[in-house]
Amino acid sequence: MLEGTGLVAEKVRTGSAVTLALRPAQARAEAPRAASLGSLAGYPSLLQARVWEALCGNVRTRPGTYRSLLRFEVDEGGQLRRPRLLGLTGDPARDAEMLEVLRGVRLAHAPPPDLPQPLTLLILPTDARSGTRCREAAGRSPS
């Protein structure tokens, strides 16, 4: 079905669910180079933490009970641009609020020039696997 489009489908498995993400065929061929992260020096982790912190800062978008697949780009000023939900949460009001929250995310540093874009981030319910919870992402210290 994708033949001749220049796109390939990449499977993202989470538990029993499978999401297909479309990527340019050339990007798939370059994946091994991108996977090494070269000069990215922790930028993907920083970006993920900042997005998580922003989502945690809003009661409606606070991760924990929903699953969503996010896609966005980061401009030369560190601002998230063109956020999209590739996987909706099931709550239209939350979906709209998530887009607003993502539009407000800005990092202190510009992305490395070799950062592959757009970026995709999967948000999972906390009961689906053990992982980061909002209080940890927000950097609160234990009492």
PDB file of C-alpha atoms in Angstrom:
ATOM      1  CA  MET A   1       0.000   0.000   0.000  1.00  0.00           C
ATOM      2  CA  LEU A   2       2.922   2.358   0.650  1.00  0.00           C
ATOM      3  CA  GLU A   3       4.846   1.275  -2.443  1.00  0.00           C
ATOM      4  CA  GLY A   4       6.006   4.262  -4.452  1.00  0.00           C
ATOM      5  CA  THR A   5       5.158   6.778  -1.698  1.00  0.00           C
ATOM      6  CA  GLY A   6       8.674   7.055  -0.289  1.00  0.00           C
ATOM      7  CA  LEU A   7       7.313   6.065   3.126  1.00  0.00           C
ATOM      8  CA  VAL A   8       7.767   3.001   5.308  1.00  0.00           C
ATOM      9  CA  ALA A   9       5.710   1.864   8.287  1.00  0.00           C
ATOM     10  CA  GLU A  10       7.550   1.282  11.540  1.00  0.00           C
ATOM     11  CA  LYS A  11       5.880  -0.771  14.285  1.00  0.00           C
ATOM     12  CA  VAL A  12       5.895   0.495  17.866  1.00  0.00           C
ATOM     13  CA  ARG A  13       4.828  -2.276  20.261  1.00  0.00           C
ATOM     14  CA  THR A  14       3.580  -1.530  23.765  1.00  0.00           C
ATOM     15  CA  GLY A  15       2.125  -4.502  25.552  1.00  0.00           C
ATOM     16  CA  SER A  16      -0.638  -5.896  23.380  1.00  0.00           C
ATOM     17  CA  ALA A  17      -1.012  -2.711  21.309  1.00  0.00           C
ATOM     18  CA  VAL A  18       0.825  -1.983  18.071  1.00  0.00           C
ATOM     19  CA  THR A  19       1.070   1.501  16.581  1.00  0.00           C
ATOM     20  CA  LEU A  20       2.339   2.116  13.070  1.00  0.00           C
ATOM     21  CA  ALA A  21       4.350   5.272  12.513  1.00  0.00           C
ATOM     22  CA  LEU A  22       5.069   6.441   8.964  1.00  0.00           C
ATOM     23  CA  ARG A  23       8.588   7.611   8.224  1.00  0.00           C
ATOM     24  CA  PRO A  24      10.407   8.583   5.045  1.00  0.00           C
ATOM     25  CA  ALA A  25      12.112   5.492   3.611  1.00  0.00           C
ATOM     26  CA  GLN A  26      15.460   7.321   3.679  1.00  0.00           C
ATOM     27  CA  ALA A  27      15.076   8.028   7.422  1.00  0.00           C
ATOM     28  CA  ARG A  28      14.774   4.303   8.078  1.00  0.00           C
ATOM     29  CA  ALA A  29      18.014   3.674   6.214  1.00  0.00           C
ATOM     30  CA  GLU A  30      19.718   6.325   8.358  1.00  0.00           C
ATOM     31  CA  ALA A  31      18.378   4.905  11.641  1.00  0.00           C
ATOM     32  CA  PRO A  32      21.597   3.112  12.651  1.00  0.00           C
ATOM     33  CA  ARG A  33      23.532   6.385  12.437  1.00  0.00           C
ATOM     34  CA  ALA A  34      20.865   8.224  14.421  1.00  0.00           C
ATOM     35  CA  ALA A  35      20.705   5.445  16.997  1.00  0.00           C
ATOM     36  CA  SER A  36      24.349   6.066  17.906  1.00  0.00           C
ATOM     37  CA  LEU A  37      23.319   9.617  18.939  1.00  0.00           C
ATOM     38  CA  GLY A  38      26.719  10.998  17.921  1.00  0.00           C
ATOM     39  CA  SER A  39      26.732  14.679  18.868  1.00  0.00           C
ATOM     40  CA  LEU A  40      23.236  14.601  20.390  1.00  0.00           C
ATOM     41  CA  ALA A  41      24.855  14.364  23.861  1.00  0.00           C
ATOM     42  CA  GLY A  42      21.743  13.709  25.928  1.00  0.00           C
ATOM     43  CA  TYR A  43      19.441  16.093  24.078  1.00  0.00           C
ATOM     44  CA  PRO A  44      16.721  13.443  23.518  1.00  0.00           C
ATOM     45  CA  SER A  45      16.610  12.733  27.272  1.00  0.00           C
ATOM     46  CA  LEU A  46      16.480  16.432  28.080  1.00  0.00           C
ATOM     47  CA  LEU A  47      13.676  16.936  25.575  1.00  0.00           C
ATOM     48  CA  GLN A  48      11.684  13.985  26.901  1.00  0.00           C
ATOM     49  CA  ALA A  49      12.057  15.234  30.484  1.00  0.00           C
ATOM     50  CA  ARG A  50      10.916  18.750  29.525  1.00  0.00           C
ATOM     51  CA  VAL A  51       7.839  17.464  27.650  1.00  0.00           C
ATOM     52  CA  TRP A  52       7.009  15.167  30.580  1.00  0.00           C
ATOM     53  CA  GLU A  53       7.412  18.040  33.056  1.00  0.00           C
ATOM     54  CA  ALA A  54       5.073  20.232  30.985  1.00  0.00           C
ATOM     55  CA  LEU A  55       2.419  17.503  30.758  1.00  0.00           C
ATOM     56  CA  CYS A  56       2.731  16.872  34.508  1.00  0.00           C
ATOM     57  CA  GLY A  57       2.241  20.567  35.210  1.00  0.00           C
ATOM     58  CA  ASN A  58      -1.345  20.487  33.923  1.00  0.00           C
ATOM     59  CA  VAL A  59      -4.006  18.516  35.809  1.00  0.00           C
ATOM     60  CA  ARG A  60      -5.814  17.560  32.594  1.00  0.00           C
ATOM     61  CA  THR A  61      -2.690  16.369  30.743  1.00  0.00           C
ATOM     62  CA  ARG A  62      -0.912  14.731  33.682  1.00  0.00           C
ATOM     63  CA  PRO A  63       0.257  11.289  32.453  1.00  0.00           C
ATOM     64  CA  GLY A  64      -0.905   8.215  34.283  1.00  0.00           C
ATOM     65  CA  THR A  65      -4.289   7.126  32.975  1.00  0.00           C
ATOM     66  CA  TYR A  66      -3.983   7.514  29.219  1.00  0.00           C
ATOM     67  CA  ARG A  67      -1.879   6.497  26.233  1.00  0.00           C
ATOM     68  CA  SER A  68      -0.927   8.876  23.445  1.00  0.00           C
ATOM     69  CA  LEU A  69       1.596   9.098  20.641  1.00  0.00           C
ATOM     70  CA  LEU A  70       2.996  12.622  20.178  1.00  0.00           C
ATOM     71  CA  ARG A  71       4.875  14.035  17.218  1.00  0.00           C
ATOM     72  CA  PHE A  72       6.572  17.432  17.067  1.00  0.00           C
ATOM     73  CA  GLU A  73       9.634  19.314  15.898  1.00  0.00           C
ATOM     74  CA  VAL A  74      12.045  21.533  17.807  1.00  0.00           C
ATOM     75  CA  ASP A  75      13.144  24.783  16.171  1.00  0.00           C
ATOM     76  CA  GLU A  76      16.560  26.451  16.446  1.00  0.00           C
ATOM     77  CA  GLY A  77      15.372  28.365  19.521  1.00  0.00           C
ATOM     78  CA  GLY A  78      14.411  25.192  21.409  1.00  0.00           C
ATOM     79  CA  GLN A  79      10.652  25.790  20.949  1.00  0.00           C
ATOM     80  CA  LEU A  80       8.394  22.823  20.157  1.00  0.00           C
ATOM     81  CA  ARG A  81       6.649  23.349  16.826  1.00  0.00           C
ATOM     82  CA  ARG A  82       3.847  21.628  14.951  1.00  0.00           C
ATOM     83  CA  PRO A  83       2.749  19.299  17.759  1.00  0.00           C
ATOM     84  CA  ARG A  84       0.374  16.543  16.662  1.00  0.00           C
ATOM     85  CA  LEU A  85      -1.307  13.660  18.408  1.00  0.00           C
ATOM     86  CA  LEU A  86      -0.826  10.526  16.330  1.00  0.00           C
ATOM     87  CA  GLY A  87      -2.642   8.559  19.021  1.00  0.00           C
ATOM     88  CA  LEU A  88      -5.594  10.248  20.713  1.00  0.00           C
ATOM     89  CA  THR A  89      -6.222   9.796  24.444  1.00  0.00           C
ATOM     90  CA  GLY A  90      -9.959   9.158  24.181  1.00  0.00           C
ATOM     91  CA  ASP A  91     -10.790  12.527  25.766  1.00  0.00           C
ATOM     92  CA  PRO A  92     -11.143  15.338  23.180  1.00  0.00           C
ATOM     93  CA  ALA A  93     -10.736  18.059  25.832  1.00  0.00           C
ATOM     94  CA  ARG A  94      -7.497  16.483  27.079  1.00  0.00           C
ATOM     95  CA  ASP A  95      -6.261  16.091  23.484  1.00  0.00           C
ATOM     96  CA  ALA A  96      -6.796  19.812  22.835  1.00  0.00           C
ATOM     97  CA  GLU A  97      -5.130  20.737  26.128  1.00  0.00           C
ATOM     98  CA  MET A  98      -2.135  18.503  25.335  1.00  0.00           C
ATOM     99  CA  LEU A  99      -1.571  20.372  22.081  1.00  0.00           C
ATOM    100  CA  GLU A 100      -1.671  23.686  23.960  1.00  0.00           C
ATOM    101  CA  VAL A 101       0.786  22.412  26.574  1.00  0.00           C
ATOM    102  CA  LEU A 102       3.154  21.116  23.883  1.00  0.00           C
ATOM    103  CA  ARG A 103       3.055  24.461  22.049  1.00  0.00           C
ATOM    104  CA  GLY A 104       4.353  26.086  25.240  1.00  0.00           C
ATOM    105  CA  VAL A 105       7.371  23.798  25.691  1.00  0.00           C
ATOM    106  CA  ARG A 106      10.720  25.489  25.190  1.00  0.00           C
ATOM    107  CA  LEU A 107      14.162  24.111  25.937  1.00  0.00           C
ATOM    108  CA  ALA A 108      17.071  26.300  26.984  1.00  0.00           C
ATOM    109  CA  HIS A 109      19.245  24.862  24.215  1.00  0.00           C
ATOM    110  CA  ALA A 110      18.808  24.575  20.473  1.00  0.00           C
ATOM    111  CA  PRO A 111      18.651  21.016  19.153  1.00  0.00           C
ATOM    112  CA  PRO A 112      21.828  19.567  17.673  1.00  0.00           C
ATOM    113  CA  PRO A 113      21.887  20.030  13.890  1.00  0.00           C
ATOM    114  CA  ASP A 114      21.893  16.252  13.347  1.00  0.00           C
ATOM    115  CA  LEU A 115      18.789  15.622  15.481  1.00  0.00           C
ATOM    116  CA  PRO A 116      16.407  13.615  13.250  1.00  0.00           C
ATOM    117  CA  GLN A 117      13.032  15.377  13.053  1.00  0.00           C
ATOM    118  CA  PRO A 118      10.102  15.171  13.493  1.00  0.00           C
ATOM    119  CA  LEU A 119      10.319  13.485  16.889  1.00  0.00           C
ATOM    120  CA  THR A 120       7.845  10.946  18.244  1.00  0.00           C
ATOM    121  CA  LEU A 121       7.161  10.353  21.938  1.00  0.00           C
ATOM    122  CA  LEU A 122       4.919   7.629  23.331  1.00  0.00           C
ATOM    123  CA  ILE A 123       3.075   8.340  26.596  1.00  0.00           C
ATOM    124  CA  LEU A 124       1.911   5.186  28.387  1.00  0.00           C
ATOM    125  CA  PRO A 125      -0.431   4.699  31.330  1.00  0.00           C
ATOM    126  CA  THR A 126       1.600   4.160  34.503  1.00  0.00           C
ATOM    127  CA  ASP A 127      -0.088   0.820  35.144  1.00  0.00           C
ATOM    128  CA  ALA A 128       1.079  -0.453  31.723  1.00  0.00           C
ATOM    129  CA  ARG A 129       4.694  -0.579  32.905  1.00  0.00           C
ATOM    130  CA  SER A 130       6.755   0.795  35.713  1.00  0.00           C
ATOM    131  CA  GLY A 131       8.223   4.102  34.705  1.00  0.00           C
ATOM    132  CA  THR A 132       8.560   7.776  35.403  1.00  0.00           C
ATOM    133  CA  ARG A 133       5.822   9.356  37.437  1.00  0.00           C
ATOM    134  CA  CYS A 134       5.076  13.062  37.463  1.00  0.00           C
ATOM    135  CA  ARG A 135       6.575  13.879  40.835  1.00  0.00           C
ATOM    136  CA  GLU A 136       9.883  12.319  39.721  1.00  0.00           C
ATOM    137  CA  ALA A 137       9.876  14.180  36.401  1.00  0.00           C
ATOM    138  CA  ALA A 138       9.093  17.462  38.130  1.00  0.00           C
ATOM    139  CA  GLY A 139      12.295  17.086  40.129  1.00  0.00           C
ATOM    140  CA  ARG A 140      10.695  17.173  43.557  1.00  0.00           C
ATOM    141  CA  SER A 141      12.927  15.790  46.218  1.00  0.00           C
ATOM    142  CA  PRO A 142      11.640  13.066  48.536  1.00  0.00           C
ATOM    143  CA  SER A 143      10.292  14.226  51.908  1.00  0.00           C
TER     144      SER A 143
END
